[in-house]
Every structure is written in C-alpha cells, then in structure tokens.
Amino acid sequence: MTVPSESGSTTSRTRVGPWLLMVGAVIMLSGLLFGYDQGVIAGALEGIQKSFNTSNTMTEIITSWVTLGALFGALVAGVLADRIGRKITIMLAAGLFTLGALLESLAPGTSVLVIGRLVVGFGVGVASVAAPLYAAEQAPSHLRGRFVSTYQLAITMGIFIAYLVDQALTNGSSWRLMLGVSAVPAVLLLIVIVPMPDTPRWLIKVNRRGDAEKALLKIQPDVDPKLELDDIETSARAEDENRATWSEVFSKSLRKPLMVGVGLAVFQQITGINAIIYYADKIFAQAGFSTPADQASATTWAIGGVNVLATFIAVAYVDRFGRRPLLFVGLVGMSVSLTTVGIAFKFMGDADTSGAGTGGPTTAGIVTLVALVVFIASFAFSLGPVVWTVINEIFPSRVRGRAVAIATAANWGAAWLVSQFFLTLIDSIGTSTTFWLFAAFAVVAYVWIWKKVPETKGRTLEEIELLWDAADPVQAQRDSGTL
Ligand code: BGC
C-alpha cells in the first residue's frame, strides 16, 4: 500500500466528522474484503474437494490463484488510480470482486471456479493499493499512520470473520455460500464509496480545482481550502516533475532500501504465514482433529482470534518499542513454534493430506495447536504489521509509489509460491521437514534483519532517506549510538 508524502497537508488537527468516518469505512471494508478472501478458503476446501474430487494440484490452484490475481491487480492499480481516479478504481475493484464471488459460488466445475478466484484476486489486488491510497490522501496528516494500521487490523478481522462463517456453515456443499458471502463487503464498499468525492490530490492533478475544493471541504470542513489546495498543488507538481523512472527505481543509489523492502516482503511470506492461514483446517485434520466442526473451531479461535488480538498489540507498541525489537522477538517465537510443529508431526507420522484425521486430537495434536497459537501471535505482533510499516517509510517520496508496488508484488509473488506448493512440499519432503524449512527461513530472516534493516522508529522520513548514504546503515546507527 502506498502512503503519499507528508507534504500536502497543512492542517494540524481536524475534527473527525461523518465524511472522514466514511473514509475510515472505505479502508476498513477493503481490509475486510482482503482478509475475508484470504481466510474463507480454509473452510471451503473440504467441500470443494468433495464436490469436484480435486487433485492436490487443483486444490493448490484453487487456493492460490487469488494471490496470483492480486499480484497483477496490485501492479496495474497505481496506473489505473492515476488515469481514472481513486474513487472509480475502487468502484471497479468492488465490482470485479462481486462478479468473481458470484462466479465462484455458482461454478459448475473447477474451470469457472478458478476463473472466479482469479477475478476476485484481481479485485483484491486493485483495492489493496487504491483504498489505502484513497484513505491516505483524504485523511489529515496526523491520521495517516492510523489508517495504515487500521488496514492491517481489518485484514486480520476479515480472516477471523471468514473463519466464523466457515464454522457456521461447515457441512456438505455450503462452500458455495462461504465464497458467495464474500460479495457482502464488496457491495458494502460500493455503497459507501458512491456518495464520496474523489481525493483533492487527484482532482488537482487532473486540473479540477473547483471539485477539489468541494471534496476537501466535505471531508475536512475546518481547513482553509486555499492554503491546503495551494500546498497540494505545489507538492503534486513537484512530484510530477520529479517522478522517478522505473530504471531509477532499480538504480544503485536505491538498491539498499529496495533490497530491504523486497527482502522483508518475501520473508514475511516464506516463513509460512499463509500456508497456515489457508490450510489451517487441513493441518488440524492431520493433527487429529477429526470432525470438520472441530477443525473449524480450532482454526477460528487459535488462528483467527489470536491473529486479531496480537495485531492490536503491534498497533499499540510499534512506535514505542521500535521495529527491530518487535521483529526479533516475533521471529524467535516463530522459529521455535515452527520447529515444535515439525517435531509434533514426527510423532504423528507424516499423515496424508486428504484431511482425514484419526480419532480425537492426540498429545502431539494439542502440542501442534499450542505451537500454532504461538506462531500466529508472534507473526501478528511482528512481521505482519511491521513489514508494511517499514516498507512504507524507507523510500524517498519521489520513488515511493513504484518502489512500494514492487515490494507489494514481491510479497504476493512469494505468497503465491508458498500456497501453490505447500501441499506438494508436504507430499514430497513430509510435513515435519516443510515446517522446519519455514523455521530455517525464520532464522535466516533474523540474521538478515540484524545485519541489513536499520531502525526507523522516531526518525523523520528525511532522516530515513539519509540513512542509506552510509555504506552499512545498521553499523552506522550502531556507531552513532542510535541503535
Ligand atoms: C500479510 C498477509 C497475511 C496477513 C495475516 C499480512 O501482513 O501480508 O499475507 O495473510 O498478514 O494476518
């Protein structure tokens, strides 16, 4: 998600009126939509497999192609938002999403289902770039950071709600309803966005100053529109004149922050989060939770509920403790718990992945449950939100839009790889080794962050920009006693 430069807003404090709350609703609904779709597949897979008798590869495609669609959606969203405006782009995303949800729920066979998944994913990808951009441009500057964390919180709430719906509907072919329900946040998003204006920044860019003034006064009635719009005009013009080309984004001077952004985005995924979010029911089935109802309730509370709670902690403490400490503590928790899950599966034997458990949860099954709770909590107060925070603050504003898009696409690419090959990995190297592989990546992530990712807490965006001038930014912070 992209947060525009801090310039462009001269207001110190703005009353939070009804229209600003609506902006909050846009970001909230987009996060919910993203999260719901990430989570819902966990409970739907079993029914889909029964209806269509799918192979492991087809199950992986049905699961992961949302991510593939999102990757492309995210890449084109920036261009779309500049061409047709933020508001119309969001409407388009919500429309696509609704269409995809309908295709999924009415699919007569796997091909239509897969097309539906791609369309939904594309909508999610577009919304995930356009909605935070919309919110960040509509919000007064002191609320911008809050909107970024609200978005992450909304994603986890979306996953949780999806799990609750899965749980309420676990039987037979209700997977169609589970997937169909995902049209609800999309339709709500459409309803909320239709009466809203586009952002003043975009309206200025397309030379509609009169409309920009109306838009600004609607959302922030207390501001001095002339001062504010002049300011937006200056910064938008400077941004246009100064806009970096793609080759500059990959230039030597930006290599360090780009490596940090892409590295964090990839590590967030290859340590296994979405394998667990998507395949939670299957993992619990293997761990001896034999009925779909038992699996669904383990997934809902142990994964979904804990994810929301722990994200609250991050939102509260990210500015107090700093990014690095949260990442380190989180990665220790993640590697220990992933190793434990691997050991527990050794005791269970590498069961097949058909989801057929045997008897009730065994001791090893309970250990798996506890370890996964530790894993999800550790992720949710560290890599989950902190990665997005850091990605949004390390790039100079001139390249921020493009660089964040690259990091976001890398994140989805890695998410796709993991969800596409998770079941195949389990089949070929076994469940234990698969979890140990995730644990090994968590250890590598720890060492890499230790060496390469500087602390950004409490630094202004300008100070962060200067950090990259040092040959070794982390060492430079150590030498100056700021780490
Ligand atoms: C990640 C998602 C993940 C979610 C889980 C986000 O930060 O980017 O891929 O599903 O956290 O809460």
Short mmCIF file of C-alpha atoms and ligand atoms in Angstrom, two decimals:
data_model
loop_
_atom_site.label_atom_id
_atom_site.label_comp_id
_atom_site.label_asym_id
_atom_site.label_seq_id
_atom_site.Cartn_x
_atom_site.Cartn_y
_atom_site.Cartn_z
CA MET A 1 0.00 0.00 0.00
CA THR A 2 1.28 3.47 -0.75
CA VAL A 3 1.25 6.42 1.59
CA PRO A 4 1.88 9.72 -0.15
CA SER A 5 4.49 12.17 1.05
CA GLU A 6 3.84 14.11 4.21
CA SER A 7 3.70 17.41 2.37
CA GLY A 8 0.33 18.34 1.02
CA SER A 9 -1.38 18.86 4.30
CA THR A 10 -1.08 21.94 6.44
CA THR A 11 -3.75 21.07 8.94
CA SER A 12 -2.64 20.28 12.46
CA ARG A 13 -5.87 18.82 13.82
CA THR A 14 -9.16 18.17 12.06
CA ARG A 15 -12.46 17.31 13.63
CA VAL A 16 -13.43 13.76 12.79
CA GLY A 17 -16.75 14.37 11.04
CA PRO A 18 -19.10 11.85 9.37
CA TRP A 19 -17.37 12.01 5.98
CA LEU A 20 -13.97 11.31 7.49
CA LEU A 21 -15.53 8.33 9.23
CA MET A 22 -16.70 7.17 5.81
CA VAL A 23 -13.07 7.31 4.63
CA GLY A 24 -12.26 5.07 7.60
CA ALA A 25 -15.06 2.76 6.43
CA VAL A 26 -13.50 2.55 2.94
CA ILE A 27 -10.16 1.41 4.34
CA MET A 28 -11.83 -0.90 6.84
CA LEU A 29 -14.03 -2.59 4.20
CA SER A 30 -11.10 -3.03 1.81
CA GLY A 31 -9.06 -4.71 4.54
CA LEU A 32 -12.04 -6.90 5.49
CA LEU A 33 -12.52 -7.88 1.87
CA PHE A 34 -8.85 -8.80 1.50
CA GLY A 35 -8.81 -10.74 4.77
CA TYR A 36 -12.14 -12.49 4.21
CA ASP A 37 -10.93 -13.86 0.96
CA GLN A 38 -7.62 -15.00 2.43
CA GLY A 39 -9.39 -16.83 5.23
CA VAL A 40 -12.52 -18.28 3.67
CA ILE A 41 -10.77 -20.89 1.57
CA ALA A 42 -9.57 -22.76 4.68
CA GLY A 43 -13.11 -23.94 5.44
CA ALA A 44 -14.29 -24.18 1.84
CA LEU A 45 -11.60 -26.58 0.58
CA GLU A 46 -13.08 -29.70 2.10
CA GLY A 47 -16.48 -29.19 0.41
CA ILE A 48 -14.87 -28.20 -2.91
CA GLN A 49 -12.77 -31.37 -2.86
CA LYS A 50 -15.89 -33.44 -2.22
CA SER A 51 -17.93 -31.73 -4.96
CA PHE A 52 -15.29 -31.86 -7.68
CA ASN A 53 -13.00 -34.62 -6.47
CA THR A 54 -9.98 -32.36 -6.95
CA SER A 55 -6.34 -33.45 -7.00
CA ASN A 56 -3.76 -31.81 -4.74
CA THR A 57 -2.54 -29.67 -7.63
CA MET A 58 -6.05 -28.44 -8.42
CA THR A 59 -6.64 -27.73 -4.70
CA GLU A 60 -3.47 -25.66 -4.66
CA ILE A 61 -4.54 -23.75 -7.78
CA ILE A 62 -7.99 -23.03 -6.34
CA THR A 63 -6.34 -21.82 -3.14
CA SER A 64 -3.50 -19.79 -4.53
CA TRP A 65 -4.70 -18.16 -7.71
CA VAL A 66 -6.39 -15.40 -5.74
CA THR A 67 -2.86 -14.37 -4.85
CA LEU A 68 -1.76 -14.53 -8.47
CA GLY A 69 -4.71 -12.31 -9.48
CA ALA A 70 -3.83 -9.93 -6.63
CA LEU A 71 -0.25 -9.69 -7.85
CA PHE A 72 -1.39 -8.41 -11.25
CA GLY A 73 -4.12 -6.27 -9.69
CA ALA A 74 -1.58 -4.53 -7.47
CA LEU A 75 0.75 -3.88 -10.39
CA VAL A 76 -1.90 -2.15 -12.53
CA ALA A 77 -3.74 -0.41 -9.68
CA GLY A 78 -1.37 2.55 -9.46
CA VAL A 79 -1.68 3.34 -13.16
CA LEU A 80 -5.48 2.91 -13.03
CA ALA A 81 -5.79 5.14 -9.97
CA ASP A 82 -3.83 7.87 -11.78
CA ARG A 83 -5.82 7.55 -15.03
CA ILE A 84 -9.43 7.10 -13.94
CA GLY A 85 -9.17 8.37 -10.38
CA ARG A 86 -9.00 6.72 -6.98
CA LYS A 87 -12.77 6.53 -6.50
CA ILE A 88 -13.63 4.90 -9.83
CA THR A 89 -10.74 2.45 -9.36
CA ILE A 90 -12.16 1.37 -6.01
CA MET A 91 -15.62 1.01 -7.53
CA LEU A 92 -14.14 -1.10 -10.30
CA ALA A 93 -12.34 -3.30 -7.76
CA ALA A 94 -15.53 -3.79 -5.73
CA GLY A 95 -17.47 -4.59 -8.92
CA LEU A 96 -14.89 -7.13 -10.07
CA PHE A 97 -14.83 -8.63 -6.65
CA THR A 98 -18.61 -9.09 -6.60
CA LEU A 99 -18.54 -10.65 -10.07
CA GLY A 100 -15.73 -13.03 -9.02
CA ALA A 101 -17.60 -14.05 -5.87
CA LEU A 102 -20.70 -14.85 -7.95
CA LEU A 103 -18.66 -16.89 -10.45
CA GLU A 104 -17.09 -18.83 -7.59
CA SER A 105 -20.31 -19.61 -5.82
CA LEU A 106 -22.20 -20.67 -8.96
CA ALA A 107 -19.28 -22.52 -10.60
CA PRO A 108 -20.46 -25.71 -12.35
CA GLY A 109 -16.88 -27.04 -12.43
CA THR A 110 -13.33 -26.26 -11.46
CA SER A 111 -12.51 -24.08 -14.52
CA VAL A 112 -15.17 -21.47 -13.70
CA LEU A 113 -14.17 -21.69 -10.06
CA VAL A 114 -10.54 -20.94 -10.91
CA ILE A 115 -11.58 -18.01 -13.16
CA GLY A 116 -13.70 -16.70 -10.28
CA ARG A 117 -10.70 -16.97 -7.94
CA LEU A 118 -8.52 -15.01 -10.39
CA VAL A 119 -11.15 -12.27 -10.81
CA VAL A 120 -11.62 -11.98 -7.06
CA GLY A 121 -7.85 -11.83 -6.59
CA PHE A 122 -7.51 -9.12 -9.20
CA GLY A 123 -10.17 -7.08 -7.37
CA VAL A 124 -8.41 -7.60 -4.03
CA GLY A 125 -5.08 -6.55 -5.53
CA VAL A 126 -6.51 -3.37 -7.05
CA ALA A 127 -8.38 -2.49 -3.84
CA SER A 128 -5.34 -3.17 -1.68
CA VAL A 129 -3.41 -0.41 -3.45
CA ALA A 130 -6.22 2.02 -4.31
CA ALA A 131 -8.06 2.05 -0.96
CA PRO A 132 -5.07 2.87 1.29
CA LEU A 133 -4.02 5.48 -1.28
CA TYR A 134 -7.52 6.97 -1.22
CA ALA A 135 -7.61 6.99 2.57
CA ALA A 136 -4.11 8.44 2.91
CA GLU A 137 -4.96 11.26 0.51
CA GLN A 138 -8.29 12.06 2.16
CA ALA A 139 -7.04 11.95 5.72
CA PRO A 140 -5.40 14.83 7.55
CA SER A 141 -1.69 14.06 8.04
CA HIS A 142 -1.95 13.23 11.75
CA LEU A 143 -4.35 10.38 10.94
CA ARG A 144 -2.36 8.82 8.08
CA GLY A 145 -0.36 6.37 10.20
CA ARG A 146 -3.55 5.30 11.96
CA PHE A 147 -5.09 4.38 8.62
CA VAL A 148 -2.14 2.08 7.72
CA SER A 149 -2.55 0.13 10.97
CA THR A 150 -6.34 0.10 10.64
CA TYR A 151 -5.86 -1.61 7.32
CA GLN A 152 -3.74 -4.43 8.80
CA LEU A 153 -6.20 -4.82 11.65
CA ALA A 154 -9.07 -5.02 9.17
CA ILE A 155 -7.26 -7.76 7.22
CA THR A 156 -6.98 -9.89 10.36
CA MET A 157 -10.63 -9.19 11.24
CA GLY A 158 -11.62 -10.24 7.72
CA ILE A 159 -9.77 -13.53 8.14
CA PHE A 160 -11.46 -14.04 11.52
CA ILE A 161 -14.96 -13.31 10.17
CA ALA A 162 -14.28 -15.72 7.28
CA TYR A 163 -13.37 -18.43 9.77
CA LEU A 164 -16.56 -17.73 11.76
CA VAL A 165 -18.63 -18.02 8.58
CA ASP A 166 -16.78 -21.22 7.66
CA GLN A 167 -17.52 -22.59 11.08
CA ALA A 168 -21.21 -21.71 10.92
CA LEU A 169 -21.51 -23.34 7.52
CA THR A 170 -19.33 -26.43 7.82
CA ASN A 171 -21.34 -29.13 6.18
CA GLY A 172 -21.65 -30.59 2.73
CA SER A 173 -21.68 -28.19 -0.18
CA SER A 174 -22.08 -24.92 1.75
CA TRP A 175 -18.71 -23.89 0.35
CA ARG A 176 -20.74 -22.09 -2.33
CA LEU A 177 -22.35 -19.90 0.31
CA MET A 178 -19.00 -19.33 2.07
CA LEU A 179 -17.47 -17.97 -1.12
CA GLY A 180 -20.65 -16.12 -2.14
CA VAL A 181 -20.80 -14.26 1.19
CA SER A 182 -17.55 -12.55 0.22
CA ALA A 183 -19.60 -10.33 -2.09
CA VAL A 184 -21.10 -8.66 1.02
CA PRO A 185 -18.11 -6.45 1.99
CA ALA A 186 -17.62 -5.65 -1.71
CA VAL A 187 -21.21 -4.48 -2.12
CA LEU A 188 -20.94 -2.50 1.14
CA LEU A 189 -17.76 -0.90 -0.19
CA LEU A 190 -19.62 0.12 -3.35
CA ILE A 191 -22.45 1.61 -1.27
CA VAL A 192 -20.01 3.58 0.90
CA ILE A 193 -17.82 4.91 -1.91
CA VAL A 194 -20.57 6.02 -4.35
CA PRO A 195 -21.55 9.23 -2.48
CA MET A 196 -17.91 10.07 -1.68
CA PRO A 197 -15.82 12.53 -3.69
CA ASP A 198 -12.50 11.63 -5.27
CA THR A 199 -9.40 12.90 -3.45
CA PRO A 200 -8.39 16.57 -3.71
CA ARG A 201 -4.89 15.49 -4.76
CA TRP A 202 -6.18 13.54 -7.78
CA LEU A 203 -8.70 16.25 -8.71
CA ILE A 204 -5.89 18.82 -8.65
CA LYS A 205 -3.74 16.55 -10.81
CA VAL A 206 -6.46 16.48 -13.47
CA ASN A 207 -6.96 20.26 -13.23
CA ARG A 208 -10.34 20.23 -11.45
CA ARG A 209 -9.55 22.70 -8.69
CA GLY A 210 -13.19 23.63 -8.11
CA ASP A 211 -14.14 20.00 -7.48
CA ALA A 212 -11.01 19.57 -5.35
CA GLU A 213 -12.17 22.39 -3.09
CA LYS A 214 -15.64 20.88 -2.71
CA ALA A 215 -14.10 17.48 -1.95
CA LEU A 216 -11.73 18.90 0.63
CA LEU A 217 -14.42 20.86 2.45
CA LYS A 218 -16.72 17.86 2.52
CA ILE A 219 -14.16 15.61 4.25
CA GLN A 220 -12.31 18.24 6.31
CA PRO A 221 -14.72 21.17 6.84
CA ASP A 222 -12.34 23.01 9.22
CA VAL A 223 -9.41 23.57 6.88
CA ASP A 224 -8.52 26.71 4.97
CA PRO A 225 -9.11 25.36 1.44
CA LYS A 226 -6.92 27.92 -0.36
CA LEU A 227 -3.87 27.20 1.78
CA GLU A 228 -4.37 23.47 1.64
CA LEU A 229 -5.02 23.27 -2.10
CA ASP A 230 -2.04 25.53 -2.92
CA ASP A 231 0.08 23.21 -0.87
CA ILE A 232 -1.28 20.10 -2.63
CA GLU A 233 -0.78 21.78 -5.99
CA THR A 234 2.87 22.57 -5.25
CA SER A 235 3.67 19.10 -3.98
CA ALA A 236 1.75 17.36 -6.79
CA ARG A 237 3.60 19.46 -9.37
CA ALA A 238 6.97 18.75 -7.74
CA GLU A 239 6.12 15.07 -7.66
CA ASP A 240 5.19 15.08 -11.36
CA GLU A 241 8.37 16.87 -12.39
CA ASN A 242 10.50 14.73 -10.19
CA ARG A 243 8.86 11.38 -10.74
CA ALA A 244 11.48 8.66 -10.93
CA THR A 245 11.54 6.35 -13.93
CA TRP A 246 11.48 2.57 -13.48
CA SER A 247 15.20 2.40 -14.22
CA GLU A 248 15.88 4.90 -11.43
CA VAL A 249 13.94 2.73 -9.02
CA PHE A 250 16.45 -0.02 -9.74
CA SER A 251 19.45 2.33 -9.71
CA LYS A 252 22.45 1.80 -7.46
CA SER A 253 21.52 4.62 -5.08
CA LEU A 254 18.21 2.97 -4.24
CA ARG A 255 19.48 -0.57 -4.12
CA LYS A 256 19.76 -0.70 -0.33
CA PRO A 257 16.20 0.39 0.56
CA LEU A 258 14.82 -1.71 -2.31
CA MET A 259 16.62 -4.80 -1.00
CA VAL A 260 15.28 -4.10 2.49
CA GLY A 261 11.71 -3.60 1.21
CA VAL A 262 11.67 -6.63 -1.07
CA GLY A 263 13.58 -8.78 1.46
CA LEU A 264 11.09 -8.01 4.24
CA ALA A 265 8.14 -8.60 1.91
CA VAL A 266 9.49 -12.01 0.86
CA PHE A 267 10.50 -13.14 4.36
CA GLN A 268 7.00 -12.25 5.59
CA GLN A 269 5.66 -14.94 3.27
CA ILE A 270 8.31 -17.67 3.10
CA THR A 271 8.14 -18.17 6.86
CA GLY A 272 4.78 -19.81 6.20
CA ILE A 273 2.00 -17.47 7.38
CA ASN A 274 -0.39 -18.06 4.52
CA ALA A 275 0.26 -21.80 4.37
CA ILE A 276 -1.19 -21.78 7.87
CA ILE A 277 -3.98 -19.26 7.20
CA TYR A 278 -5.13 -21.16 4.08
CA TYR A 279 -4.54 -24.74 5.10
CA ALA A 280 -5.29 -24.47 8.82
CA ASP A 281 -8.20 -26.91 8.71
CA LYS A 282 -6.08 -29.47 6.88
CA ILE A 283 -3.21 -29.10 9.35
CA PHE A 284 -5.61 -29.58 12.27
CA ALA A 285 -7.14 -32.58 10.49
CA GLN A 286 -3.70 -34.15 10.27
CA ALA A 287 -3.11 -33.28 13.90
CA GLY A 288 -6.06 -35.48 14.87
CA PHE A 289 -8.98 -33.01 14.95
CA SER A 290 -11.18 -35.47 13.13
CA THR A 291 -14.52 -33.73 12.54
CA PRO A 292 -14.83 -30.68 10.28
CA ALA A 293 -16.52 -28.88 13.19
CA ASP A 294 -13.50 -29.49 15.49
CA GLN A 295 -11.11 -28.36 12.77
CA ALA A 296 -13.14 -25.25 12.08
CA SER A 297 -13.30 -24.20 15.70
CA ALA A 298 -9.54 -24.76 16.21
CA THR A 299 -8.90 -22.64 13.12
CA THR A 300 -11.33 -19.88 14.13
CA TRP A 301 -10.09 -19.31 17.65
CA ALA A 302 -6.47 -20.50 17.63
CA ILE A 303 -5.58 -18.85 14.33
CA GLY A 304 -8.22 -16.22 13.52
CA GLY A 305 -8.96 -14.85 17.02
CA VAL A 306 -5.33 -14.82 18.17
CA ASN A 307 -4.30 -13.06 14.95
CA VAL A 308 -6.68 -10.13 15.63
CA LEU A 309 -5.70 -9.82 19.30
CA ALA A 310 -1.96 -9.86 18.69
CA THR A 311 -2.27 -7.29 15.91
CA PHE A 312 -3.77 -4.87 18.48
CA ILE A 313 -0.53 -5.25 20.46
CA ALA A 314 1.57 -4.30 17.45
CA VAL A 315 -0.58 -1.32 16.64
CA ALA A 316 -0.19 -0.11 20.23
CA TYR A 317 3.55 -0.73 20.59
CA VAL A 318 5.17 -0.35 17.17
CA ASP A 319 6.10 3.27 17.91
CA ARG A 320 7.18 2.60 21.49
CA PHE A 321 9.46 -0.44 21.14
CA GLY A 322 10.65 0.12 17.59
CA ARG A 323 10.54 -2.08 14.55
CA ARG A 324 13.67 -4.17 15.08
CA PRO A 325 12.89 -5.41 18.61
CA LEU A 326 9.36 -6.44 17.59
CA LEU A 327 10.73 -8.26 14.54
CA PHE A 328 13.39 -10.08 16.60
CA VAL A 329 11.03 -11.22 19.36
CA GLY A 330 8.47 -12.27 16.76
CA LEU A 331 10.98 -14.25 14.71
CA VAL A 332 12.24 -16.11 17.79
CA GLY A 333 8.64 -17.07 18.61
CA MET A 334 8.01 -18.09 15.01
CA SER A 335 11.12 -20.24 14.60
CA VAL A 336 10.65 -22.01 17.94
CA SER A 337 6.98 -22.72 17.25
CA LEU A 338 7.57 -23.88 13.67
CA THR A 339 10.30 -26.24 14.86
CA THR A 340 7.89 -27.56 17.50
CA VAL A 341 5.15 -28.19 14.94
CA GLY A 342 7.71 -30.13 12.85
CA ILE A 343 8.64 -32.28 15.86
CA ALA A 344 4.99 -32.86 16.76
CA PHE A 345 4.31 -34.11 13.23
CA LYS A 346 7.21 -36.55 13.55
CA PHE A 347 5.35 -38.09 16.49
CA MET A 348 2.14 -38.23 14.50
CA GLY A 349 3.87 -39.64 11.45
CA ASP A 350 3.51 -37.79 8.20
CA ALA A 351 -0.16 -38.35 7.59
CA ASP A 352 -1.70 -37.93 4.15
CA THR A 353 -3.13 -34.53 3.25
CA SER A 354 -6.61 -35.69 2.37
CA GLY A 355 -7.86 -34.19 5.61
CA ALA A 356 -8.90 -37.50 7.14
CA GLY A 357 -7.84 -37.48 10.80
CA THR A 358 -7.81 -40.47 13.06
CA GLY A 359 -9.61 -40.47 16.42
CA GLY A 360 -9.50 -37.31 18.59
CA PRO A 361 -6.64 -34.86 18.96
CA THR A 362 -3.57 -36.63 20.32
CA THR A 363 -0.97 -35.10 22.64
CA ALA A 364 1.05 -34.27 19.54
CA GLY A 365 -2.10 -32.68 18.08
CA ILE A 366 -2.54 -30.47 21.16
CA VAL A 367 1.14 -29.51 21.01
CA THR A 368 0.62 -28.53 17.36
CA LEU A 369 -2.37 -26.39 18.33
CA VAL A 370 -0.42 -24.56 21.07
CA ALA A 371 2.61 -24.10 18.83
CA LEU A 372 0.45 -22.66 16.05
CA VAL A 373 -1.09 -20.20 18.53
CA VAL A 374 2.43 -19.08 19.47
CA PHE A 375 3.34 -18.84 15.78
CA ILE A 376 0.34 -16.76 14.79
CA ALA A 377 0.70 -14.43 17.80
CA SER A 378 4.41 -13.96 17.10
CA PHE A 379 3.70 -13.17 13.45
CA ALA A 380 0.82 -10.84 14.23
CA PHE A 381 2.78 -8.51 16.50
CA SER A 382 5.88 -8.53 14.33
CA LEU A 383 6.25 -9.49 10.67
CA GLY A 384 2.53 -8.98 9.89
CA PRO A 385 2.15 -5.25 10.51
CA VAL A 386 5.78 -4.13 10.95
CA VAL A 387 6.82 -5.20 7.45
CA TRP A 388 4.13 -2.96 5.92
CA THR A 389 5.05 -0.07 8.21
CA VAL A 390 8.74 -0.28 7.23
CA ILE A 391 8.02 -0.72 3.52
CA ASN A 392 6.01 2.48 3.61
CA GLU A 393 8.66 4.58 5.33
CA ILE A 394 12.03 3.61 3.83
CA PHE A 395 11.71 5.03 0.31
CA PRO A 396 12.27 8.65 -0.75
CA SER A 397 8.86 10.11 -1.69
CA ARG A 398 9.90 10.50 -5.34
CA VAL A 399 10.06 6.73 -5.83
CA ARG A 400 7.75 5.61 -3.06
CA GLY A 401 4.78 4.70 -5.27
CA ARG A 402 6.76 2.49 -7.61
CA ALA A 403 9.06 1.01 -5.01
CA VAL A 404 6.14 0.08 -2.74
CA ALA A 405 4.40 -1.51 -5.75
CA ILE A 406 7.49 -3.66 -6.38
CA ALA A 407 7.70 -4.74 -2.75
CA THR A 408 3.95 -5.49 -2.73
CA ALA A 409 4.22 -7.55 -5.91
CA ALA A 410 7.20 -9.43 -4.41
CA ASN A 411 5.05 -10.12 -1.34
CA TRP A 412 2.25 -11.59 -3.45
CA GLY A 413 4.67 -13.50 -5.63
CA ALA A 414 6.15 -15.15 -2.54
CA ALA A 415 2.67 -15.75 -1.08
CA TRP A 416 1.66 -17.42 -4.31
CA LEU A 417 4.74 -19.69 -4.32
CA VAL A 418 4.07 -20.85 -0.76
CA SER A 419 0.35 -21.52 -1.18
CA GLN A 420 0.83 -23.06 -4.62
CA PHE A 421 3.42 -25.58 -3.47
CA PHE A 422 2.64 -26.20 0.20
CA LEU A 423 0.70 -29.43 -0.30
CA THR A 424 3.19 -30.66 -2.90
CA LEU A 425 6.03 -29.96 -0.46
CA ILE A 426 4.24 -31.91 2.25
CA ASP A 427 3.82 -34.81 -0.16
CA SER A 428 7.41 -34.79 -1.31
CA ILE A 429 9.50 -33.91 1.76
CA GLY A 430 6.94 -34.53 4.52
CA THR A 431 5.03 -32.24 6.90
CA SER A 432 7.81 -32.06 9.51
CA THR A 433 10.50 -31.06 7.04
CA THR A 434 8.17 -28.49 5.45
CA PHE A 435 7.69 -26.76 8.83
CA TRP A 436 11.43 -26.99 9.55
CA LEU A 437 12.06 -25.31 6.23
CA PHE A 438 9.80 -22.40 7.30
CA ALA A 439 11.68 -22.34 10.65
CA ALA A 440 15.01 -22.19 8.81
CA PHE A 441 13.76 -19.21 6.77
CA ALA A 442 12.75 -17.50 10.04
CA VAL A 443 16.32 -17.94 11.35
CA VAL A 444 17.78 -16.58 8.10
CA ALA A 445 15.33 -13.64 8.31
CA TYR A 446 16.56 -12.89 11.86
CA VAL A 447 20.22 -12.78 10.81
CA TRP A 448 19.47 -10.76 7.68
CA ILE A 449 17.37 -8.17 9.55
CA TRP A 450 20.08 -7.95 12.23
CA LYS A 451 22.62 -7.01 9.55
CA LYS A 452 20.60 -5.09 6.98
CA VAL A 453 17.47 -3.43 8.36
CA PRO A 454 18.08 -0.16 10.19
CA GLU A 455 15.76 1.06 12.95
CA THR A 456 13.27 3.60 11.59
CA LYS A 457 11.30 4.31 14.77
CA GLY A 458 11.05 8.01 15.63
CA ARG A 459 13.03 9.13 12.56
CA THR A 460 11.52 11.59 10.14
CA LEU A 461 11.20 10.46 6.55
CA GLU A 462 14.09 12.80 5.65
CA GLU A 463 16.36 11.25 8.30
CA ILE A 464 15.50 7.79 6.99
CA GLU A 465 16.45 8.89 3.48
CA LEU A 466 19.90 9.97 4.75
CA LEU A 467 20.46 6.58 6.42
CA TRP A 468 21.03 4.94 3.04
CA ASP A 469 24.06 7.13 2.31
CA ALA A 470 26.10 5.07 4.76
CA ALA A 471 27.94 2.04 3.34
CA ASP A 472 26.43 -0.06 6.13
CA PRO A 473 23.34 1.71 7.54
CA VAL A 474 22.94 -0.64 10.52
CA GLN A 475 26.62 -0.31 11.51
CA ALA A 476 26.35 3.46 11.12
CA GLN A 477 23.44 3.52 13.57
CA ARG A 478 25.46 1.39 15.99
CA ASP A 479 28.50 3.66 15.67
CA SER A 480 26.43 6.75 16.36
CA GLY A 481 24.82 5.11 19.36
CA THR A 482 21.29 5.33 17.92
CA LEU A 483 20.73 1.59 17.84
C1 BGC B 1 0.17 -10.41 5.18
C2 BGC B 1 -0.86 -11.36 4.62
C3 BGC B 1 -1.35 -12.26 5.73
C4 BGC B 1 -1.87 -11.43 6.89
C5 BGC B 1 -2.25 -12.32 8.05
C6 BGC B 1 -0.44 -9.63 6.30
O1 BGC B 1 0.51 -8.73 6.82
O2 BGC B 1 0.63 -9.54 4.16
O3 BGC B 1 -0.28 -12.10 3.58
O4 BGC B 1 -2.36 -13.11 5.27
O5 BGC B 1 -0.88 -10.52 7.31
O6 BGC B 1 -2.79 -11.59 9.10
#
